[in-house]
Short mmCIF file of C-alpha atoms and ligand atoms in Angstrom, two decimals:
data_model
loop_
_atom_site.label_atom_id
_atom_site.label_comp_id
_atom_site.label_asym_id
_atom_site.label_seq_id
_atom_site.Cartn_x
_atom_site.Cartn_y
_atom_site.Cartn_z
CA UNK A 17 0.00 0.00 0.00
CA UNK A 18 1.25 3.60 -0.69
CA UNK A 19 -0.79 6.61 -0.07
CA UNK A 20 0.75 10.58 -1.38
CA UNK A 21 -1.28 13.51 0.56
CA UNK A 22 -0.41 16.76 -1.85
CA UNK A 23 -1.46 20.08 0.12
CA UNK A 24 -0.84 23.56 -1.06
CA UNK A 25 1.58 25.81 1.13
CA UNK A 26 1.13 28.90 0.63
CA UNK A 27 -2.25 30.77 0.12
CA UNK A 28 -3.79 28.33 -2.84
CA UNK A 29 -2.80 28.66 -6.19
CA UNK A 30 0.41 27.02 -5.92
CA UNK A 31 -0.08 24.68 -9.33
CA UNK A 32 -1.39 21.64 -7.15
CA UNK A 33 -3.75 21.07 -10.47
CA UNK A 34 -0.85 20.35 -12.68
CA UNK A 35 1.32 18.55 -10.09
CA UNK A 36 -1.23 16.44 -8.73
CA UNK A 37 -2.24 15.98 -12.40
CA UNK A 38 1.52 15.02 -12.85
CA UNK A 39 1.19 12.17 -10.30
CA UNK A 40 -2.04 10.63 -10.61
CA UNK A 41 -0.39 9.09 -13.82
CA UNK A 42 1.47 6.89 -11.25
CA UNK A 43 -1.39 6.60 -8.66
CA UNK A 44 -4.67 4.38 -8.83
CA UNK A 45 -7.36 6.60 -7.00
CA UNK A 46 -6.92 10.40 -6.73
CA UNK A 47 -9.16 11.61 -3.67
CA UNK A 48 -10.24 14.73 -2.49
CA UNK A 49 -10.95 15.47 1.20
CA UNK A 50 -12.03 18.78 1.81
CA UNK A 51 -12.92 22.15 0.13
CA UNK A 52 -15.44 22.29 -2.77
CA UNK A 53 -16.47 24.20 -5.84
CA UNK A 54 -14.14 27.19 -4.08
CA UNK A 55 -11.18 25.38 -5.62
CA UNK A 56 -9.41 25.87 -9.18
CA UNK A 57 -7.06 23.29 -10.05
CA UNK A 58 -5.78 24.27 -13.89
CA UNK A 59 -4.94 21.59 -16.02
CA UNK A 60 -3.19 22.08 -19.43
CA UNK A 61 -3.42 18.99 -21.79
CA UNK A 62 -2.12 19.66 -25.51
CA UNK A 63 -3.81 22.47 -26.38
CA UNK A 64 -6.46 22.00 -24.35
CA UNK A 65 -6.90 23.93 -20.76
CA UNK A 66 -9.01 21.93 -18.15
CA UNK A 67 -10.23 24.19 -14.70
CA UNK A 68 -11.59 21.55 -12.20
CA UNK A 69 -13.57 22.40 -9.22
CA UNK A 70 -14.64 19.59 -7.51
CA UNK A 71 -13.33 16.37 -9.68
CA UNK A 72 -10.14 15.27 -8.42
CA UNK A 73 -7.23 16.43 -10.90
CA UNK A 74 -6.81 12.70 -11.86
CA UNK A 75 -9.68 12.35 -13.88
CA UNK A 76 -7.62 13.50 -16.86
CA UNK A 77 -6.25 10.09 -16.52
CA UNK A 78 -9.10 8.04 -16.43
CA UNK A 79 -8.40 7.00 -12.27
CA UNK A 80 -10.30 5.76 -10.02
CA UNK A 81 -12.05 8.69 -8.58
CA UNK A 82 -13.20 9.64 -4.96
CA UNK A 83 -14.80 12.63 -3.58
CA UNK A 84 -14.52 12.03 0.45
CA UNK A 85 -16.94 13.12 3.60
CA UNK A 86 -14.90 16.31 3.75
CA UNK A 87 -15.40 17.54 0.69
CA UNK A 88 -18.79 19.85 0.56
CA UNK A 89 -20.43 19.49 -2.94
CA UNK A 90 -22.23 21.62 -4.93
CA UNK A 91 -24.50 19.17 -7.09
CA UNK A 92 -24.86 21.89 -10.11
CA UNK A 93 -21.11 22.04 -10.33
CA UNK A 94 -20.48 18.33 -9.87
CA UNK A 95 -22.68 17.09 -11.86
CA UNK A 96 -22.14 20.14 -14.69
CA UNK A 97 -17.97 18.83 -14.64
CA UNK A 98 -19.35 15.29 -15.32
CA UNK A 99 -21.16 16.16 -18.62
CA UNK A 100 -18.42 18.43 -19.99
CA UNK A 101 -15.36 15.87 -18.92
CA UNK A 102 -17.83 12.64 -20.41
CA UNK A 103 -18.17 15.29 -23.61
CA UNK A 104 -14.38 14.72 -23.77
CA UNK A 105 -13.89 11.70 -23.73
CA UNK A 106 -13.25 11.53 -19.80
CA UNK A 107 -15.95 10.14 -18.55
CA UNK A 108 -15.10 10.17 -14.87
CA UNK A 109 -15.20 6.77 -12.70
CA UNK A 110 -16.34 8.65 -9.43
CA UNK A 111 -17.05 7.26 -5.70
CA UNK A 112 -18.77 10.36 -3.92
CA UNK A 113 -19.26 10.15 -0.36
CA UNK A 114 -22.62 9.39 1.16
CA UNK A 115 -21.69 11.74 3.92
CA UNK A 116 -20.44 14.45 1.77
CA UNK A 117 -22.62 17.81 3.17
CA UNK A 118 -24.30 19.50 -0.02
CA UNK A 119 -24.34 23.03 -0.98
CA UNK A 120 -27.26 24.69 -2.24
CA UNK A 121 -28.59 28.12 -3.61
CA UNK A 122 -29.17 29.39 0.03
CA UNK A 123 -25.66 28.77 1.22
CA UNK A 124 -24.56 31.20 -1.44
CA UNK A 125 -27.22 33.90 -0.65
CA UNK A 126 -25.94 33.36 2.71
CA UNK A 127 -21.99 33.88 1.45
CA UNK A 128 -22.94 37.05 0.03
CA UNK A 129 -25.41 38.34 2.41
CA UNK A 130 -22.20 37.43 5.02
CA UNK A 131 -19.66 39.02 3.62
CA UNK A 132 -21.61 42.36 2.88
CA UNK A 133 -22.32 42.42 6.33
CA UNK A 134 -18.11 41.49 7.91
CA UNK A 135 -17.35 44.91 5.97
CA UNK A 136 -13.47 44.75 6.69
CA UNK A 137 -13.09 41.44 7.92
CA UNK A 138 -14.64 40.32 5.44
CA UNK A 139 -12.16 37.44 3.34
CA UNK A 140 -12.94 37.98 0.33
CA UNK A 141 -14.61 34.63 -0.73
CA UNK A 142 -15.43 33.11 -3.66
CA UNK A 143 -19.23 33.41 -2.89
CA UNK A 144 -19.72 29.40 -3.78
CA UNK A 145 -21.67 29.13 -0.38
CA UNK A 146 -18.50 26.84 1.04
CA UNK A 147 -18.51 28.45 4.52
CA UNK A 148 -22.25 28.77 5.13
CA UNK A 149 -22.27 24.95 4.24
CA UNK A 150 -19.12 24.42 6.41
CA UNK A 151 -21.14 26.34 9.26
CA UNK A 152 -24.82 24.17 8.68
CA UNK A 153 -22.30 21.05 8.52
CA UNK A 154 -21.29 22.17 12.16
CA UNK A 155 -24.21 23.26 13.68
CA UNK A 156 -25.96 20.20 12.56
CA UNK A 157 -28.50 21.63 9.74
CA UNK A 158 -26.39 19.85 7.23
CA UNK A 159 -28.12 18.47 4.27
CA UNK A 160 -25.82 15.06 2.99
CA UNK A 161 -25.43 13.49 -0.20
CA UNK A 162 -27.51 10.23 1.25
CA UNK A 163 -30.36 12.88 1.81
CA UNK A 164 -30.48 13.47 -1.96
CA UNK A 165 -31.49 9.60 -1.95
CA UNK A 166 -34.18 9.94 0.94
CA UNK A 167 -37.12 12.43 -0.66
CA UNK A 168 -38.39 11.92 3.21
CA UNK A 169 -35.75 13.27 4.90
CA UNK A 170 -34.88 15.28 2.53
CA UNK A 171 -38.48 17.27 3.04
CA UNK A 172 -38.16 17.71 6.25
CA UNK A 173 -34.77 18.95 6.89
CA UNK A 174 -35.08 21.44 3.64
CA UNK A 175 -38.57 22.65 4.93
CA UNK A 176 -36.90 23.67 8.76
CA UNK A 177 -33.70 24.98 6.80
CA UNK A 178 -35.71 26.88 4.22
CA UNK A 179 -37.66 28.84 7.44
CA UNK A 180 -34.69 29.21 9.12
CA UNK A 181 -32.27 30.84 6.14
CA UNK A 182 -35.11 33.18 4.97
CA UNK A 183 -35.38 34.44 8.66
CA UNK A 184 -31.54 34.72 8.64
CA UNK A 185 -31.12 36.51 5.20
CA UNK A 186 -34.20 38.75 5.63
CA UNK A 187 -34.31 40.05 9.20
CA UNK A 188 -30.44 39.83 10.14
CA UNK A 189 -28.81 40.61 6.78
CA UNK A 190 -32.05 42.74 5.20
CA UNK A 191 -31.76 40.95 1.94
CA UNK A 192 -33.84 40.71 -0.54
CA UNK A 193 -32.82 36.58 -1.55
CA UNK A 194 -35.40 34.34 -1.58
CA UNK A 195 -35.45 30.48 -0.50
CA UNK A 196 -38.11 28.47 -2.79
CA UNK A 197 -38.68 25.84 -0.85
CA UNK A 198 -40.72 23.81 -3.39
CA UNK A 199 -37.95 24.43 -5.87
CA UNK A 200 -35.24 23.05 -3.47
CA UNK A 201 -37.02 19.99 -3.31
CA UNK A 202 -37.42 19.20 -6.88
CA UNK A 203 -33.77 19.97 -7.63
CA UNK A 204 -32.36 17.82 -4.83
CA UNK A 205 -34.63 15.22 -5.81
CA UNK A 206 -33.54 15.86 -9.01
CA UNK A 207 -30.04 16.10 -8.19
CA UNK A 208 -30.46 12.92 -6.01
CA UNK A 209 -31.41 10.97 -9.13
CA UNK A 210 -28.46 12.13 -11.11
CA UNK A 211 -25.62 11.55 -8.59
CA UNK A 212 -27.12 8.15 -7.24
CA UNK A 213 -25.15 5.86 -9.48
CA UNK A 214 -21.78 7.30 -7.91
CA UNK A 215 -22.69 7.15 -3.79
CA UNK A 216 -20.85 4.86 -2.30
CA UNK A 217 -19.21 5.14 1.72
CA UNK A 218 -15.72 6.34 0.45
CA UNK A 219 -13.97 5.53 3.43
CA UNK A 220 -14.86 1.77 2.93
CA UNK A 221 -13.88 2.53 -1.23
CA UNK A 222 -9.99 4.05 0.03
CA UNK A 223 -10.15 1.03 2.93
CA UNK A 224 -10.20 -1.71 0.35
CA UNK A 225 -8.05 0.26 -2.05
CA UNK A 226 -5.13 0.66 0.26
CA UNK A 227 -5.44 -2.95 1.69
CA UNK A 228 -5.21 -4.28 -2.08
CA UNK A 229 -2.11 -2.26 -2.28
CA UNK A 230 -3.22 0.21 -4.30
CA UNK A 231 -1.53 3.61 -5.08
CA UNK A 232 -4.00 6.77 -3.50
CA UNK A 233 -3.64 10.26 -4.05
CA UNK A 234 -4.71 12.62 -1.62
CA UNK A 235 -5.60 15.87 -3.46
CA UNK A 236 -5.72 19.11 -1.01
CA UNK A 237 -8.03 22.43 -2.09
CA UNK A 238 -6.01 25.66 -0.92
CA UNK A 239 -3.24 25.64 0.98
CA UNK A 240 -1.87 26.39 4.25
CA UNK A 241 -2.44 29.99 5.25
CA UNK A 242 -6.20 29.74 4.16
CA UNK A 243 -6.34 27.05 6.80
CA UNK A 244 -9.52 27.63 9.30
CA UNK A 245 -7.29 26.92 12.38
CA UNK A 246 -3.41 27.31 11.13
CA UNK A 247 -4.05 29.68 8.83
CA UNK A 248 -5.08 33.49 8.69
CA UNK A 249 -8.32 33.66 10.54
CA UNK A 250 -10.97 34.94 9.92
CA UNK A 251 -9.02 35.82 6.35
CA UNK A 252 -8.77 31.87 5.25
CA UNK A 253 -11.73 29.06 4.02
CA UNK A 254 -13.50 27.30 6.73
CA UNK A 255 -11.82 23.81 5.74
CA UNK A 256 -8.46 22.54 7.27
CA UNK A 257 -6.35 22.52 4.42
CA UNK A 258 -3.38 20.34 6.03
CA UNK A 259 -2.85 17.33 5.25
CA UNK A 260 -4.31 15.65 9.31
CA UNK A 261 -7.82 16.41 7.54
CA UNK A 262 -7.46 13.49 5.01
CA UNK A 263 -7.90 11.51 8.11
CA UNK A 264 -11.28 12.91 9.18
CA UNK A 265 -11.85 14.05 5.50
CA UNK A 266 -11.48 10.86 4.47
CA UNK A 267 -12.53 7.97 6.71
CA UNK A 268 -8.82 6.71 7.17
CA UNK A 269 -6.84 6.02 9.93
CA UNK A 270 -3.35 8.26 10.35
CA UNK A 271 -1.09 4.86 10.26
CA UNK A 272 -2.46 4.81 6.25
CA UNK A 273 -0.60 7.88 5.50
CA UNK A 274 2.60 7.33 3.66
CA UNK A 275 3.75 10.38 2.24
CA UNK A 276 3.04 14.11 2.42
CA UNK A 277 4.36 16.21 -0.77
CA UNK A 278 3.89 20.71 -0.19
CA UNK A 279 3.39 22.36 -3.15
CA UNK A 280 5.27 25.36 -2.92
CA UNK A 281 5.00 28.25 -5.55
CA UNK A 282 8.29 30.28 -6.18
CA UNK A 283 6.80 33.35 -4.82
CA UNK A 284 3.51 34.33 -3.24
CA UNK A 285 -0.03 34.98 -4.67
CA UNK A 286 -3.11 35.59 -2.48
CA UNK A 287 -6.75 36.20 -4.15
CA UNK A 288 -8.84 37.71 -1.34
CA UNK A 289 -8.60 39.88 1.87
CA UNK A 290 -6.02 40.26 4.31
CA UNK A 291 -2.67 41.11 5.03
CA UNK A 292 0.26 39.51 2.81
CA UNK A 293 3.35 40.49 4.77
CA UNK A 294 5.53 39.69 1.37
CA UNK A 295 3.31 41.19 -1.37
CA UNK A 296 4.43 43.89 -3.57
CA UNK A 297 2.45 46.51 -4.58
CA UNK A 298 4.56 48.12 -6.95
CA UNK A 299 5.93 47.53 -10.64
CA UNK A 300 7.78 44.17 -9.41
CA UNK A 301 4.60 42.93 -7.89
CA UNK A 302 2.16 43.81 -11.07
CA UNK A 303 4.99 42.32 -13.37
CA UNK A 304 4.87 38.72 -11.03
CA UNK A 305 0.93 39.33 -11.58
CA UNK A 306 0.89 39.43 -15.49
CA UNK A 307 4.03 37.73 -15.79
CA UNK A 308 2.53 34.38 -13.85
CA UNK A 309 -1.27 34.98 -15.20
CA UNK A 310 -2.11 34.91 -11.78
CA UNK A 311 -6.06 35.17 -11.54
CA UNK A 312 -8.05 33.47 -9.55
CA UNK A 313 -9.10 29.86 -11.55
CA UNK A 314 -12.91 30.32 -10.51
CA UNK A 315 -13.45 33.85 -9.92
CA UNK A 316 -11.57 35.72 -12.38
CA UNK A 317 -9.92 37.98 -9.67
CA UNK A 318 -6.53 39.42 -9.81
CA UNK A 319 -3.94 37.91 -7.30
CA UNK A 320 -1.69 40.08 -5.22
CA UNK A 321 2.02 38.68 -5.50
CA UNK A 322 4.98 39.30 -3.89
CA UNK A 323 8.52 36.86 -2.39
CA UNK A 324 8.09 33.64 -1.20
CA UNK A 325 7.47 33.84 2.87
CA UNK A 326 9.79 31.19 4.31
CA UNK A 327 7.84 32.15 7.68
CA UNK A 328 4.57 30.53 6.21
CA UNK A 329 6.60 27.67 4.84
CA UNK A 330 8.27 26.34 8.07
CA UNK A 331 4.87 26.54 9.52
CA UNK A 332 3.58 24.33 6.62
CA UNK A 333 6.51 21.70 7.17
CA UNK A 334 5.67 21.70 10.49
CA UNK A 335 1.95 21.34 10.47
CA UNK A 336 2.26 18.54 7.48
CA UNK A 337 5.09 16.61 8.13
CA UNK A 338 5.88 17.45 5.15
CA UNK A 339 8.15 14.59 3.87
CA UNK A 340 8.60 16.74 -0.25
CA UNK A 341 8.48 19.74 -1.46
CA UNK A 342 7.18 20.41 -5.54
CA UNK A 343 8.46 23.53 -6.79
CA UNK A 344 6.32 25.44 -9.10
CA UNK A 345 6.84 28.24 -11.21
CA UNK A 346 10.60 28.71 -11.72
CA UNK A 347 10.44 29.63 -14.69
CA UNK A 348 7.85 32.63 -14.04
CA UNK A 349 10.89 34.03 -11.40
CA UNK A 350 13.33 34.86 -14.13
CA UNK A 351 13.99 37.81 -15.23
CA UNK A 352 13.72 38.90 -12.03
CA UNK A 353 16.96 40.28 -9.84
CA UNK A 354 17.42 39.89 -7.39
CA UNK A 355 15.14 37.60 -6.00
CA UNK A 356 14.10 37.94 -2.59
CA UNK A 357 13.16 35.45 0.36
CA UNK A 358 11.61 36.50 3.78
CA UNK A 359 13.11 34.36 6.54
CA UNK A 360 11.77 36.73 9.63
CA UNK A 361 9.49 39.01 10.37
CA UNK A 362 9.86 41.88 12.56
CA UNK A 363 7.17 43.18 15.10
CA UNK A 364 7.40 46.14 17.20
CA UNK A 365 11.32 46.39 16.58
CA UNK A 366 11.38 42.63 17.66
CA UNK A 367 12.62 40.07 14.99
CA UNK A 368 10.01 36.93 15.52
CA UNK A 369 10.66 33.23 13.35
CA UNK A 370 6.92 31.99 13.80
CA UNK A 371 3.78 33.57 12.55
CA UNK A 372 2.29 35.26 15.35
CA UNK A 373 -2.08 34.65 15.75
CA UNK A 374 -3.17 37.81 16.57
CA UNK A 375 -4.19 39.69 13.34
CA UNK A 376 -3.58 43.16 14.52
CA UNK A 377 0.29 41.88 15.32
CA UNK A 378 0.33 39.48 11.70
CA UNK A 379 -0.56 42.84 9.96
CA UNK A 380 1.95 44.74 11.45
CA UNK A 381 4.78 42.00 10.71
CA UNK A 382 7.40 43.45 8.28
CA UNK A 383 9.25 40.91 6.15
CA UNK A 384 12.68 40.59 6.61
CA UNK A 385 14.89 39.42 3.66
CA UNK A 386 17.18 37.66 2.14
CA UNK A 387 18.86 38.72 -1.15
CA UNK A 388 19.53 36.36 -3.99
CA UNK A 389 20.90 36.89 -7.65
CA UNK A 390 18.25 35.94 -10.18
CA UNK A 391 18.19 33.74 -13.21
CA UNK A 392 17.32 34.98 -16.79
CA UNK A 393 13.81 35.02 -18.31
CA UNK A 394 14.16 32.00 -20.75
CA UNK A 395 11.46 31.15 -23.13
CA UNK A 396 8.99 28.31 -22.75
CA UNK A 397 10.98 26.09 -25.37
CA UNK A 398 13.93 26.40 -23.15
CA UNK A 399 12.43 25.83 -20.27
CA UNK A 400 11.17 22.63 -21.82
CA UNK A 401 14.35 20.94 -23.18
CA UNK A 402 16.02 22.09 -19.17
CA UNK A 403 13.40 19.95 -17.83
CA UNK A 404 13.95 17.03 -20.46
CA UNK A 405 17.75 17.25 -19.72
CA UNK A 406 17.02 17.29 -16.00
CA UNK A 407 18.13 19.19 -12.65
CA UNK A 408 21.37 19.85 -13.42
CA UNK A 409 20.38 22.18 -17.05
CA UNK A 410 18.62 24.54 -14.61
CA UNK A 411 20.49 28.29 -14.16
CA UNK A 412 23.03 28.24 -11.42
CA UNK A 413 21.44 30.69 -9.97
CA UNK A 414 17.86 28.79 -10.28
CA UNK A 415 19.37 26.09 -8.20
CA UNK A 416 20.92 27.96 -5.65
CA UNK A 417 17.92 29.65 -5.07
CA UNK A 418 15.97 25.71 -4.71
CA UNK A 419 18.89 24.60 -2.62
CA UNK A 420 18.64 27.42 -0.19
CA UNK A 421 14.92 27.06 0.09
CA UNK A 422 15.95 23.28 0.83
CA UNK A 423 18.16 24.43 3.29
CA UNK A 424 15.65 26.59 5.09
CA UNK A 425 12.73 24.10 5.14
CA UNK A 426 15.04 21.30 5.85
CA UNK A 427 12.25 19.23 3.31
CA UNK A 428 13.72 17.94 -0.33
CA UNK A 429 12.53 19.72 -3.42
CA UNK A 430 11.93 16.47 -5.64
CA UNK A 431 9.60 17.69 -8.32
CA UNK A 432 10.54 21.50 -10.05
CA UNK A 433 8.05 22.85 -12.21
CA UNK A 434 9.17 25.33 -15.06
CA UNK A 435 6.29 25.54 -17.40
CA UNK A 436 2.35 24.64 -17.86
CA UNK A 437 2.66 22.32 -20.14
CA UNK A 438 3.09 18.47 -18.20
CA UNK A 439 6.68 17.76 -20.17
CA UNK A 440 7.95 21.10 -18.29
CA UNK A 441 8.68 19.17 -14.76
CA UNK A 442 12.17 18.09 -13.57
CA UNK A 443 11.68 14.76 -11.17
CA UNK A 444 14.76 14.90 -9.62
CA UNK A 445 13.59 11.51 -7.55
CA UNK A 446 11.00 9.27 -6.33
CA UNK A 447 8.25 10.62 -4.37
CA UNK A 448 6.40 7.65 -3.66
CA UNK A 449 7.08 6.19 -0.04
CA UNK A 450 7.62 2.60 -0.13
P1 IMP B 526 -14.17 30.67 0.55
O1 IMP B 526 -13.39 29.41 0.61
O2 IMP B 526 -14.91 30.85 -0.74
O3 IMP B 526 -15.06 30.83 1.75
O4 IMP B 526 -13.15 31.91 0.60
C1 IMP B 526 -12.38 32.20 1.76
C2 IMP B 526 -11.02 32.76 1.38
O5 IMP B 526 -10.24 31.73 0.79
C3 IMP B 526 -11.06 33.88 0.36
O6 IMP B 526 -10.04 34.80 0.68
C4 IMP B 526 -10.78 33.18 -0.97
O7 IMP B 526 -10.23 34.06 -1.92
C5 IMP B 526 -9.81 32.12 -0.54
N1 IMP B 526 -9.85 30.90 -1.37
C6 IMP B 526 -10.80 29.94 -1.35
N2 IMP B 526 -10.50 28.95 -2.23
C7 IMP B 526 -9.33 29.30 -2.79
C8 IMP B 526 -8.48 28.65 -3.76
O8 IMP B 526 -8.75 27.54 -4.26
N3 IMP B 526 -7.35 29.32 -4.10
C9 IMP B 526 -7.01 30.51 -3.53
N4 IMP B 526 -7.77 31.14 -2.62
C10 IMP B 526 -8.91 30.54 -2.25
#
């Protein structure tokens, strides 16, 4: 048996799509075990781009596919990504989680009505209704995928949460969104019918899989700092986005976890609210921006870039285990000099190592730097025959900068992304356990 957890480390975005993409050829189930239709995993195939939101990244090789417990669903979206992957040719062989919570129109009137209503603490979410759902999960209103199957059930629990959201959105948040409660019913039902032939209890699915000695991917939404309890709060999603939540996320015990691989991006992007303490909000920062394409996968928003934070990334080795680090974006980086890493922060004239968890004293952290020389800005065809002659092709100065982010993290950089396309990856060794 060999299980892979992949989480993001930074603040999402940090090309988890494409390297989980990259190792599900080598895996036999690709799971997810938290987040939902928030994520944006990008996927580049030939000519074609692929932007999953709930389907695990491996579907692109026709694996075995599993969304877990922890994952919160959005039917529409699922079952949308089924019909355009089966229109193809990738007709997705899916195990979805009887447990799975749903999301459904009122979570996202809720999102909104929320977030109007935080004013500056607000986060900045994607309004897909994943922390209202998060919240009903919780609080025990939660409305799971084996309720699709029940139209009993079902009824009752959507006629109590239908009274309940209107008097929520109306009186509390004075909006003017409407819950249909007749309509709710006849999509569920209607989604119930749809998604029946792929319920199945998950944890039983990755049970058998591992004791069969199969290969299983663990697929993480987000990453680190967006974390509900490690993270930023209250700037972050309302998942945990380390890898401990495949265990609860998933229905398997921690002794089943093999492996844990951080995706790391070579500098930072944030979509959302919040304080950054490495962004850049001047030419460098805009030129990372355009330069990387960074907007957000499923809202369209602009990220805010800036260095990598080797602050947030000791707290991600730390909070993983992290046993690999993928690189991602190299290539993006050059042109760029010189290239800076923050390895403190300082706080009221204090220098400090660990993120602090007050917001008022994370905001006022300033980055403290390191200075390195930077690489040149290579076209994609270069960057492509460097990754097909392997580590060693890379700029000097591309590897120093890897090695001393090795150094720092004390966690092997094994896989080194320098393009989109799937041929651009150096695999300088095995990242399999076992
Ligand atoms: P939510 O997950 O939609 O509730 O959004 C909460 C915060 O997490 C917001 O700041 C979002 O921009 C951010 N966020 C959620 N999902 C992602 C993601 O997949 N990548 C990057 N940021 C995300």
């Amino acid at each position: 048996m060999s299980s892979l957890i992949v989480v993001g480390c930074q603040w999402g975005d940090e090309g988890k799509g494409k390297i989980v993409d990259y190792l599900a050829s080598q895996a036999d189930y690709v799971t997810r075990f938290q987040g939902g239709s928030n994520a944006g995993h990008t996927i580049n195939v030939g000519n074609e781009t692929y932007k999953l939101r709930l389907l695990p990244s491996g579907v692109l090789h026709r694996k075995k596919l599993v969304i877990a417990n922890g994952v919160v669903v959005d039917p529409a979206v699922l079952l949308q990504e089924i019909s355009d992957l089966t229109g193809h040719g990738y007709a997705p062989d899916l195990a979805l989680s009887d447990r799975a919570h749903v999301t459904l129109s009122y979570h996202q009137m809720l999102d909104a009505a929320e977030e109007k209503f935080k004013g500056a603490l607000r986060s900045g979410t994607t309004l897909r209704g994943i922390g209202p759902t998060y919240t009903d999960k919780v609080a025990r209103y939660g409305i799971r995928v084996c309720d699709l199957l029940d139209a009993e059930t079902l009824k009752q629990k959507l006629t109590q949460n239908s009274i309940l959201k209107q008097k929520i959105l109306t009186s509390v948040y004075e909006s003017d969104s409407r819950v249909d409660e007749r309509q709710l019913l006849d999509t569920c039902l209607r989604f119930g019918k749809e998604l029946q032939p792929y319920v199945a209890d998950t944890s039983i699915v990755l049970s058998n899989a591992l004791d069969n000695g199969k290969r299983v991917l663990f697929e993480g939404a987000q990453g680190l700092m967006l974390d509900v309890d490690h993270g930023l709060y209250p700037f972050g999603t309302s998942s945990n986005t380390v890898a401990g939540a495949v265990c609860t996320g998933a229905g398997i015990g921690p002794g089943r976890i093999n492996g844990v691989l951080g995706v790391v991006k070579a500098y930072t992007s944030r979509v959302g609210a919040g304080p950054v303490p490495t962004e850049l909000t001047d030419e460098i920062g805009s030129r990372l921006q355009e330069k990387g394409k960074e907007f957000g996968t499923v809202t369209g928003r602009r990220r805010r870039c800036g260095w990598v934070d080797a602050v947030a990334l000791r707290l991600a080795v730390r909070v993983n285990s992290l046993s690999t680090m993928a690189l991602t974006k190299v290539d993006t980086l050059g042109g760029f000099s010189p290239i800076k890493i923050c390895v403190e922060y300082e706080l009221d004239g204090r220098r400090i190592t660990e993120q602090p968890a007050a917001l008022r004293e994370y905001s006022n952290c300033k980055p403290v730097y390191e200075e390195m020389e930077g690489w040149p800005d290579l076209p994609p065809s270069d960057w492509a025959s460097i990754a097909k002659k392997g580590y060693s092709s890379l700029p000097t100065q591309a590897r120093s900068y890897i090695e001393r982010l090795e150094e720092i993290t004390k966690v092997p950089a094994k896989i080194i992304s320098v393009g989109e396309a799937r041929n651009a990856t150096i695999h300088r060794s095995e990242v399999w356990p076992g």
